[in-house]
CSV table of C-alpha atoms in Angstrom, one decimal:
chain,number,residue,atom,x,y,z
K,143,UNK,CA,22.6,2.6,8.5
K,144,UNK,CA,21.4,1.1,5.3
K,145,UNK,CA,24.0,-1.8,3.7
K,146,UNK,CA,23.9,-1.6,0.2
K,147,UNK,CA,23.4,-5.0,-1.8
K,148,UNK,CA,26.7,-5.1,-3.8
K,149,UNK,CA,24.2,-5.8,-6.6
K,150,UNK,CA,20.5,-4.2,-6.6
K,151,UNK,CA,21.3,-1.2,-4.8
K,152,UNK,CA,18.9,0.1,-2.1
K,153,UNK,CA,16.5,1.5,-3.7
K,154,UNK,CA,16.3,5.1,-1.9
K,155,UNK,CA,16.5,7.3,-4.7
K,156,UNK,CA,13.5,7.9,-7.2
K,157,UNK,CA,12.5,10.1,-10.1
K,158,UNK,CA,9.2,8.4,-10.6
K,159,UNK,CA,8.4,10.5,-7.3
K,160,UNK,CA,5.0,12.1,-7.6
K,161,UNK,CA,4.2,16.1,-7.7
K,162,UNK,CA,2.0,17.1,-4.7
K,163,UNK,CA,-0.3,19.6,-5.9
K,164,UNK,CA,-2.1,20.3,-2.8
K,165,UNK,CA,-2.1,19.3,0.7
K,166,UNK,CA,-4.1,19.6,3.5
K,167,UNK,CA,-4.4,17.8,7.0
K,168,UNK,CA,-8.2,15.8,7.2
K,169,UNK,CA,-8.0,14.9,10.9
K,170,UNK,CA,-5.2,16.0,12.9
K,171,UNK,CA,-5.2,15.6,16.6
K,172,UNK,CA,-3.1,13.9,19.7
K,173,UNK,CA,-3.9,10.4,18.0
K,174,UNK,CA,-4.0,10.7,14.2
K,175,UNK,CA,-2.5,13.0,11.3
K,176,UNK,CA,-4.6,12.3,8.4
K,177,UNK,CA,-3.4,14.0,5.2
K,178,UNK,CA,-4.9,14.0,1.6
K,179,UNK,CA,-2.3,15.3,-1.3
K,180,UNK,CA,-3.7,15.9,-4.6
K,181,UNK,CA,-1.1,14.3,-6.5
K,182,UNK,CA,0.1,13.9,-10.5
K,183,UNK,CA,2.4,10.4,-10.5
K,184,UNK,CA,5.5,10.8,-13.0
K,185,UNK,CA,3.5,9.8,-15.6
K,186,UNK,CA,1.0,12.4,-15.7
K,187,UNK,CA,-2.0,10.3,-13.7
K,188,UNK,CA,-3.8,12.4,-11.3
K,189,UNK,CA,-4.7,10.3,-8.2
K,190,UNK,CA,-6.3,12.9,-5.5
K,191,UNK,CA,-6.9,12.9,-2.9
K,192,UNK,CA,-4.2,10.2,-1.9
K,193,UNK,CA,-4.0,9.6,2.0
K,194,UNK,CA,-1.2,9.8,4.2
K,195,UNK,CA,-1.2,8.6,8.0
K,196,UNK,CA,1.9,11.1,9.5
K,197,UNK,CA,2.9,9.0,12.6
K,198,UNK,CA,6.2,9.7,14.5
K,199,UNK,CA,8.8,7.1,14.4
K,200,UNK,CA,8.5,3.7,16.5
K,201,UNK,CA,11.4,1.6,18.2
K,202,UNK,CA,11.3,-2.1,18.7
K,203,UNK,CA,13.6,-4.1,20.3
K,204,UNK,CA,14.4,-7.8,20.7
K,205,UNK,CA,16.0,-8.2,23.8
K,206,UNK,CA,17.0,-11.3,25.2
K,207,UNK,CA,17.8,-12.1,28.9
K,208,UNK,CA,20.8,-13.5,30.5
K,209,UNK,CA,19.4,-17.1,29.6
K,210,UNK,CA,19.2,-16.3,26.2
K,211,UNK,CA,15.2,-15.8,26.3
K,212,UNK,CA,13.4,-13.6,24.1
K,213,UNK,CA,11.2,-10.6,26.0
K,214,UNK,CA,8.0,-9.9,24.6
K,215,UNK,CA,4.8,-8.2,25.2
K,216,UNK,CA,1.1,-9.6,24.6
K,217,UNK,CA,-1.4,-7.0,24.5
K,218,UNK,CA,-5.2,-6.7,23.3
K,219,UNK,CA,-5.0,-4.7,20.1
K,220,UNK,CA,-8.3,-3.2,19.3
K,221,UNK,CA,-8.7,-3.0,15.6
K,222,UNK,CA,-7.3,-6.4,15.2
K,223,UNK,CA,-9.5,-7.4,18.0
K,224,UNK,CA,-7.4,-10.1,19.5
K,225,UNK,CA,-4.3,-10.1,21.6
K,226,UNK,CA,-0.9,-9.6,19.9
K,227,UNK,CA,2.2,-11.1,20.9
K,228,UNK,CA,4.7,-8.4,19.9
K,229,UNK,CA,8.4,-6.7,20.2
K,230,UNK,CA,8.3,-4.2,23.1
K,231,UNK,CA,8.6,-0.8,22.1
K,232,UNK,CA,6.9,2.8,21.2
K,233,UNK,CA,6.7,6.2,19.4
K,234,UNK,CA,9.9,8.3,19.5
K,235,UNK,CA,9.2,11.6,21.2
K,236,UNK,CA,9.5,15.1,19.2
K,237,UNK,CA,13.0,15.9,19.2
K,238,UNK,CA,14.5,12.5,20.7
K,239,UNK,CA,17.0,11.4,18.2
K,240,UNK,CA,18.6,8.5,20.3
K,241,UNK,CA,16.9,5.4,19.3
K,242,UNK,CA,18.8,3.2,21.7
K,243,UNK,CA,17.5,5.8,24.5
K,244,UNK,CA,14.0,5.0,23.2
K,245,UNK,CA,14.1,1.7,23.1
K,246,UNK,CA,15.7,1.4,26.7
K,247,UNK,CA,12.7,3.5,28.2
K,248,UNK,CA,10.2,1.7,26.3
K,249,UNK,CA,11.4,-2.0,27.2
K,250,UNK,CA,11.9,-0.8,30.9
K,251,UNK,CA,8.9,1.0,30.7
K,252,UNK,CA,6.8,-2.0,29.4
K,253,UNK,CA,8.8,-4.7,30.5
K,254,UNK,CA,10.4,-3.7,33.6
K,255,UNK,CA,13.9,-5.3,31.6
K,256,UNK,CA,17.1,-2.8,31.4
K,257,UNK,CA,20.8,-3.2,31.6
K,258,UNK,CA,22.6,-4.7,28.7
K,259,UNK,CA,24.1,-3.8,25.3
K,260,UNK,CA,22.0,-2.1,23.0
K,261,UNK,CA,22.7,-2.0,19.2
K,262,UNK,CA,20.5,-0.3,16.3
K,263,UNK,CA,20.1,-3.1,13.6
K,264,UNK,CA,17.2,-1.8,10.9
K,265,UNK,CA,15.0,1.1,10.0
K,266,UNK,CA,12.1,0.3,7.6
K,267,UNK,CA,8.8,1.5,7.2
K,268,UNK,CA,5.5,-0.6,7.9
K,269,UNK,CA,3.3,0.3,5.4
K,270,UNK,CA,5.4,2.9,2.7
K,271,UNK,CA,2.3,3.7,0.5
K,272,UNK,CA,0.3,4.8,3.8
K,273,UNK,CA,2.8,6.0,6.6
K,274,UNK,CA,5.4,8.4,6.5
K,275,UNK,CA,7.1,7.1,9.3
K,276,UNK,CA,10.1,4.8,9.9
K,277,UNK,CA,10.4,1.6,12.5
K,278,UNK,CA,13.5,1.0,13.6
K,279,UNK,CA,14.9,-2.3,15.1
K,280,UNK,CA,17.2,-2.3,18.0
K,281,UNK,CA,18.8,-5.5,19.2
K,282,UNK,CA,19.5,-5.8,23.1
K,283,UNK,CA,21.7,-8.3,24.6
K,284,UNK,CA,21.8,-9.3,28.2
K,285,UNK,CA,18.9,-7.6,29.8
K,286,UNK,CA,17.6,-8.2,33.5
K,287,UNK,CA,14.4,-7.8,35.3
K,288,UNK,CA,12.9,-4.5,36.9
K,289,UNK,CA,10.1,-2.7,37.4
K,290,UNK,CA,7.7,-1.8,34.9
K,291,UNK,CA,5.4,1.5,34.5
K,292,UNK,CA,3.2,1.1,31.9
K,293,UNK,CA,1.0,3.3,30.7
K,294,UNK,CA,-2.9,3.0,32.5
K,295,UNK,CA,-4.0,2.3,28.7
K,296,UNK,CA,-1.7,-0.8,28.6
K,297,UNK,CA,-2.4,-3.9,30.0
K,298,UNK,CA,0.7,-5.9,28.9
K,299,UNK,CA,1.8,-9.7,29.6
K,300,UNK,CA,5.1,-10.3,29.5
K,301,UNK,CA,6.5,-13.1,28.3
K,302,UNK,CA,9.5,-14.9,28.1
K,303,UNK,CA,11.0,-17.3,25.3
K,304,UNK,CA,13.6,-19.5,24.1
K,305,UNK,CA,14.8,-18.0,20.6
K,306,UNK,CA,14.1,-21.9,19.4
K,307,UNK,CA,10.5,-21.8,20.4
K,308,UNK,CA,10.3,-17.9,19.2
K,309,UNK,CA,11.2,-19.0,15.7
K,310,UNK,CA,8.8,-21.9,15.5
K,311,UNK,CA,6.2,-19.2,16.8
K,312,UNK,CA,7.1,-17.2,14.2
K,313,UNK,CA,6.9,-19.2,11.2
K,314,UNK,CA,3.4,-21.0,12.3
K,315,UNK,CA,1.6,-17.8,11.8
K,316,UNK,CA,1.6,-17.2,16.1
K,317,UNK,CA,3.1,-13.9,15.7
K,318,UNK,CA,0.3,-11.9,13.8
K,319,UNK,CA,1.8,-8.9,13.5
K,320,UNK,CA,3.3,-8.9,9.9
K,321,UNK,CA,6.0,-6.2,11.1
K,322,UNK,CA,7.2,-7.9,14.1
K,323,UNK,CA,7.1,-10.9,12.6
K,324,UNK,CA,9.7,-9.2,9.7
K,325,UNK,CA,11.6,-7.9,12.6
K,326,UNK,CA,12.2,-11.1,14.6
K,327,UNK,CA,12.9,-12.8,11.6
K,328,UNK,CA,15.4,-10.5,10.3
K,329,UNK,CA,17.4,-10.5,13.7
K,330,UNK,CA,17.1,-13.8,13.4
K,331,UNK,CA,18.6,-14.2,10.0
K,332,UNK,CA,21.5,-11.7,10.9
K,333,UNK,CA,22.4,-13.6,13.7
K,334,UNK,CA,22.3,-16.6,11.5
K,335,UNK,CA,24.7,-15.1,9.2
K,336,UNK,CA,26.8,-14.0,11.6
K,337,UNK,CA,27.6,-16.8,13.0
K,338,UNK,CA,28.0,-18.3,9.6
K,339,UNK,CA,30.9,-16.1,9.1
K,340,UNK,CA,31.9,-17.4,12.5
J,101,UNK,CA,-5.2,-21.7,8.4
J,102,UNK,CA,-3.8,-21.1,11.8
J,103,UNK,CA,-1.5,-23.8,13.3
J,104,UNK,CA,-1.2,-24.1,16.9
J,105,UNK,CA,2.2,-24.2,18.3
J,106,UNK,CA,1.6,-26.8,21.1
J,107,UNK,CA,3.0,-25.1,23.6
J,108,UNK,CA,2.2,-21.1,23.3
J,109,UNK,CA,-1.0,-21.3,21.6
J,110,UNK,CA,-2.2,-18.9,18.8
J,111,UNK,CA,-3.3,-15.6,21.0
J,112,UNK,CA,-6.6,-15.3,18.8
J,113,UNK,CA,-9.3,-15.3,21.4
J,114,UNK,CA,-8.9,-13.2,24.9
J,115,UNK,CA,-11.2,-11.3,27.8
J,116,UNK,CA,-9.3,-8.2,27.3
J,117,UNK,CA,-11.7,-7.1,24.6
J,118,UNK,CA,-12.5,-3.0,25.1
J,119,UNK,CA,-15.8,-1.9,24.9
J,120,UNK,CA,-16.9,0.2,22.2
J,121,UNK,CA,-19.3,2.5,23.6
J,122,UNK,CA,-20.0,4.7,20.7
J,123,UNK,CA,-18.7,4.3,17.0
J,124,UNK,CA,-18.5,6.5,13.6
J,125,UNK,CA,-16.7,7.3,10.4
J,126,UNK,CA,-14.5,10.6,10.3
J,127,UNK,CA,-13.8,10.0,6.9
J,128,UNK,CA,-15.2,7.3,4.3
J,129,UNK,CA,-14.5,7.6,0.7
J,130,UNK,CA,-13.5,5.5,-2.2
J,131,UNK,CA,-10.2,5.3,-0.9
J,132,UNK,CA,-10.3,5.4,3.2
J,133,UNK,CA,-12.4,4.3,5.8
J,134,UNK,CA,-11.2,6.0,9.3
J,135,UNK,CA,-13.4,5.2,12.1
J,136,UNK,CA,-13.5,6.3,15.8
J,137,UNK,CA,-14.4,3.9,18.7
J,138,UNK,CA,-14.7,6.0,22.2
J,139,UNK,CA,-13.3,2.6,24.2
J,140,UNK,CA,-12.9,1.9,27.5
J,141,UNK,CA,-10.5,-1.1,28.3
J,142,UNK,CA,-10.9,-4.1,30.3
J,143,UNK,CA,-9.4,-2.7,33.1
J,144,UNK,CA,-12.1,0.3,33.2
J,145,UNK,CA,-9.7,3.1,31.4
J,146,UNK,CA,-11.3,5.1,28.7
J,147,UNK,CA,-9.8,5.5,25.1
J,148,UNK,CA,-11.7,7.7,23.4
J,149,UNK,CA,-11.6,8.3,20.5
J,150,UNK,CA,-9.5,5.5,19.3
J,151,UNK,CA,-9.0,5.6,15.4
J,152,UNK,CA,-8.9,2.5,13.5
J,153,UNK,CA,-8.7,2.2,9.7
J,154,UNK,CA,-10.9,-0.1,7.9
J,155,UNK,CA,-9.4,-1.9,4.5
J,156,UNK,CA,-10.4,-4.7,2.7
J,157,UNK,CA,-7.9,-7.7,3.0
J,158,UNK,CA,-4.9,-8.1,0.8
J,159,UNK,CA,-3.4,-10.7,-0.8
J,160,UNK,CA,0.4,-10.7,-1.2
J,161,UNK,CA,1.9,-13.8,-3.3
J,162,UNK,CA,5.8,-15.1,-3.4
J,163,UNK,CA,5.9,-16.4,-7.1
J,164,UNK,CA,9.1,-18.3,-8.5
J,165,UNK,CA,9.5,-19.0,-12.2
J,166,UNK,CA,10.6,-21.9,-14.0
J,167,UNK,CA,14.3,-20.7,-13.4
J,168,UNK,CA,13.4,-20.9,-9.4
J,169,UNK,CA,13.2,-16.7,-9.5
J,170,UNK,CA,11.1,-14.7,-7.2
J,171,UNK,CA,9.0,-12.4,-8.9
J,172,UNK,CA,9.0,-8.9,-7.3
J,173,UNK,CA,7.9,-5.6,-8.1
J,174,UNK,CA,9.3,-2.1,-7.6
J,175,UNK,CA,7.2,0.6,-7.5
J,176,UNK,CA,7.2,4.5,-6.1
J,177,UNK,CA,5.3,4.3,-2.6
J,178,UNK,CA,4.2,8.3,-1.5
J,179,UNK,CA,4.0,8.2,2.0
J,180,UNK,CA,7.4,6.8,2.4
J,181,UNK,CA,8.6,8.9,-0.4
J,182,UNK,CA,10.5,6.7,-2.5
J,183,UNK,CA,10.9,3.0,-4.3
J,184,UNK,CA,10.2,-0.3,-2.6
J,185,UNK,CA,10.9,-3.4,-3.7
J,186,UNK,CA,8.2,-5.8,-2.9
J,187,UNK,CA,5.8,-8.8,-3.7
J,188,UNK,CA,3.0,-8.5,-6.3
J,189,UNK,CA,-0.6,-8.3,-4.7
J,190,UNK,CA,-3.3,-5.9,-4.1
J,191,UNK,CA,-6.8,-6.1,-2.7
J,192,UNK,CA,-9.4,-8.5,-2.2
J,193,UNK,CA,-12.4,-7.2,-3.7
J,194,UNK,CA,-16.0,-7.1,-2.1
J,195,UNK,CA,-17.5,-11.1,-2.1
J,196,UNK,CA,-14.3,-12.0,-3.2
J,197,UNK,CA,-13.8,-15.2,-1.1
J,198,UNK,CA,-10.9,-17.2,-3.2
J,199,UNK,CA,-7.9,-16.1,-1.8
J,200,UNK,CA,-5.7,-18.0,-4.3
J,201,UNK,CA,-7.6,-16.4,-7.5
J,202,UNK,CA,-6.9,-13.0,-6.3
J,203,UNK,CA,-3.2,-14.5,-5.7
J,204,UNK,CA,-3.4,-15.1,-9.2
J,205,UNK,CA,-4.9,-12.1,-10.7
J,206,UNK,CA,-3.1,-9.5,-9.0
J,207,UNK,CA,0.1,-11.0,-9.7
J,208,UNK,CA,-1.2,-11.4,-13.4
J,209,UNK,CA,-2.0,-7.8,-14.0
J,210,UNK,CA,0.8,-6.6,-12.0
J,211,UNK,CA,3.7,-8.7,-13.7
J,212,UNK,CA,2.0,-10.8,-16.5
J,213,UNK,CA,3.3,-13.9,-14.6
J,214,UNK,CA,0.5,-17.0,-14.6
J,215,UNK,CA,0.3,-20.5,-14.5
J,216,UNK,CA,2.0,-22.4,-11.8
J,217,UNK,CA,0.8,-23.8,-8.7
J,218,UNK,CA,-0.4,-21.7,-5.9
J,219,UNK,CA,-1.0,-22.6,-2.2
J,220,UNK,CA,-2.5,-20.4,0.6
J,221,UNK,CA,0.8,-19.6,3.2
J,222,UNK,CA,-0.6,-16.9,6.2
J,223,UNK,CA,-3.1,-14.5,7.2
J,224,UNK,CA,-1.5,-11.9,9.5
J,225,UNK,CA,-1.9,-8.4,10.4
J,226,UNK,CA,0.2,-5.0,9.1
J,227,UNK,CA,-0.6,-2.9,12.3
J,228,UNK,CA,-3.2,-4.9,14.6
J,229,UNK,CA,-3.6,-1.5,16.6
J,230,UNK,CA,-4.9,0.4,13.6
J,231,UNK,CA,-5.9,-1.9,10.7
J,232,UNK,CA,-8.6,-4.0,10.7
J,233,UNK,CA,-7.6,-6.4,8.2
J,234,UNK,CA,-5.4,-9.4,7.2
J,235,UNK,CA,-2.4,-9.6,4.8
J,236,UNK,CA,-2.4,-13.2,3.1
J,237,UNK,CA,0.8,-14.8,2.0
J,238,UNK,CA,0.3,-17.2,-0.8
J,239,UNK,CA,3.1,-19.4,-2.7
J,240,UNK,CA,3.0,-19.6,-6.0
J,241,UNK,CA,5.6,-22.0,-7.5
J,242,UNK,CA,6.8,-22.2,-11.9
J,243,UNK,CA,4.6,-19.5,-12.8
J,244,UNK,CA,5.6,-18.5,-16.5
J,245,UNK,CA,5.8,-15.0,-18.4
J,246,UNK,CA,2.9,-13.2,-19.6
J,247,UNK,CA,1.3,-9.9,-20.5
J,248,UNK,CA,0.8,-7.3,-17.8
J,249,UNK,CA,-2.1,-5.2,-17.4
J,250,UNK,CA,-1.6,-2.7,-14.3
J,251,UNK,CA,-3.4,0.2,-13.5
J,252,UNK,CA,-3.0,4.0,-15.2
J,253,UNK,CA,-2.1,4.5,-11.6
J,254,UNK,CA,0.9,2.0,-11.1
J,255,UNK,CA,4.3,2.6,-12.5
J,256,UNK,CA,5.4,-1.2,-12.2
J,257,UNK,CA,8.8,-2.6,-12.8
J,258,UNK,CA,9.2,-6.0,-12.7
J,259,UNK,CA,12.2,-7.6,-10.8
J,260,UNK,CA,13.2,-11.4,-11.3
J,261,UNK,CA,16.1,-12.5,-8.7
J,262,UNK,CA,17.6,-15.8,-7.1
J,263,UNK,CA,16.0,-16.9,-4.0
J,264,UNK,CA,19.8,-16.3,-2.3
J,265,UNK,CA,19.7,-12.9,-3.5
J,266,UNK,CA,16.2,-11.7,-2.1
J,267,UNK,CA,17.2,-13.3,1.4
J,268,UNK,CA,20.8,-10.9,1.2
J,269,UNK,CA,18.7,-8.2,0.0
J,270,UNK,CA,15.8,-8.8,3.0
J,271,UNK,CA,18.7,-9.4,5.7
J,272,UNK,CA,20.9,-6.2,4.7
J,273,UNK,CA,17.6,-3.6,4.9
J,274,UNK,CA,17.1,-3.3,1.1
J,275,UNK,CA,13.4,-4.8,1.6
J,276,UNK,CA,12.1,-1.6,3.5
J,277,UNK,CA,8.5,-2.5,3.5
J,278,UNK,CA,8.7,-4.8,6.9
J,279,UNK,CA,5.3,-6.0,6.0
J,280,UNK,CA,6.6,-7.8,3.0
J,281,UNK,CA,9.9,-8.3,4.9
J,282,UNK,CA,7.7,-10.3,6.9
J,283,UNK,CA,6.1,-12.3,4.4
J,284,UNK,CA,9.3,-13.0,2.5
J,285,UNK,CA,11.5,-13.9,5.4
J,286,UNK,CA,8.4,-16.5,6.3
J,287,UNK,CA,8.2,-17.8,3.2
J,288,UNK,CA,11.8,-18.5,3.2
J,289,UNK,CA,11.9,-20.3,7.0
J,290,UNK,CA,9.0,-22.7,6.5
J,291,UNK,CA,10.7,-23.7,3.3
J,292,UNK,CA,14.4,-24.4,5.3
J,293,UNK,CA,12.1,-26.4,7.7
J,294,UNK,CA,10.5,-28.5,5.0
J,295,UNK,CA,14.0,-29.0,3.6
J,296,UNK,CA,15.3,-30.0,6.7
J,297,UNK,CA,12.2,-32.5,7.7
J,298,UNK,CA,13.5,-33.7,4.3
């Protein structure tokens, strides 16, 4: 899954990896895992508590239509406090282990869009000092209208757009989402290379 | 600071707002602020509680030295549980208003890097649905060498490479914080553009 750079490695591994003296779960319910570990860094510092937001996974997925558009999802997002013009996607269950599964249900589920060719490009982590879990990036090719069911909590716009007027989006600051914004990029830059290499 | 694209808008303001009906802290130290809004949407559905984490802004800056280097950092990141390469930055602190001089400060203390020429980018969003603040990108170009000063806390190693090298590095996963992924990737298209408008 993760390419290595023929020349800085990948940066997995670690023995600066800090010694978790304690632990202990400081909200826990359907919504949130909040943990605090008491921690000592490799150095011998002592920084507790130190917070940690347990989330499961999430799946995004860029999934463009048989005329090449880009489907997306605009949403209110409350602690922003604006709407969002994101990647359609969502949490992957406890025990799912498909991610191309996932991001099937959630675009149809959002989006109403299914059909096409799915393929897992990325997983990265939105914010590694605070969440322990991973978002993964699946690319989706050919997708056609349907029927969404979103959730009564969502109220979701979808939206439609050229991969031309996506990236000018994207680099005037249109797509607030930091995250998404590395996502589209990134498939972006891929398919870029790609064809580069013809 | 936000450009319009002249055709999609910039999704800031919207009547999808949720109410708040009732607001308070679950936990508020030094470290976290975790609040809980009982919500109830625009479409009359109640969320309640909805958690939503409260940080001060950050500031994250993409630095190139004399020799046209980015300057990154490596460092351990707990929740994720290993090493991230990423920008320099940190937080803006209380009455700080000068975007640029915390641009410069953090990326003083974390690398020793100064001087230059530095220019305000973006101000995005990490998780719009939990975090309520921004992430600023700023550009900081011929910054020179210095001594750093980082916290007890941070175990910092300083990483110089070629523009063409972060981009491989971003595009094959090896950038795992998407965040700065993001940032870099941004960074990196608005410069192509400005190339190509000659």
């Amino acid at each position: 899954m993760w390419r290595r750079h023929p020349k800085y490695g990948q940066f997995e591994l670690t023995d600066q990896a800090w010694t978790v003296k304690r632990s202990r779960h400081v909200v826990q319910d359907r919504w949130i895992s909040l943990r605090a570990d008491d921690c000592v860094t490799s150095r011998g510092v002592e920084i507790a508590p130190y917070y940690v937001i347990e989330r499961p996974g999430t799946v995004h997925v860029l999934a463009s239509d048989q005329a090449n558009r880009i489907v997306l999802v605009r949403q209110y997002r409350h602690a922003y406090g604006g709407l969002s013009l994101e990647l359609p996607g969502g949490l992957i269950d406890a025990g799912e282990t498909d991610v191309l599964a996932v991001a099937a249900r959630e675009l149809r589920e959002e989006t109403g869009y299914g059909g096409g060719h799915f393929e897992f490009a990325a997983a990265l982590s939105v914010d590694p000092a605070r969440y322990t879990n991973r978002i993964n990036l699946v690319l989706a090719i050919g997708v056609a209208p349907g029927h969404a069911t979103p959730e009564p909590t969502e109220d979701i716009e979808v939206v439609l757009m050229p991969r031309a007027d996506l990236h000018a989006l994207a680099c005037s600051g249109g797509i607030i989402n930091v995250a998404h914004l590395g996502l589209i990029l990134l498939a972006f830059a891929r398919a870029n290379e790609a064809r580069a290499l013809g």
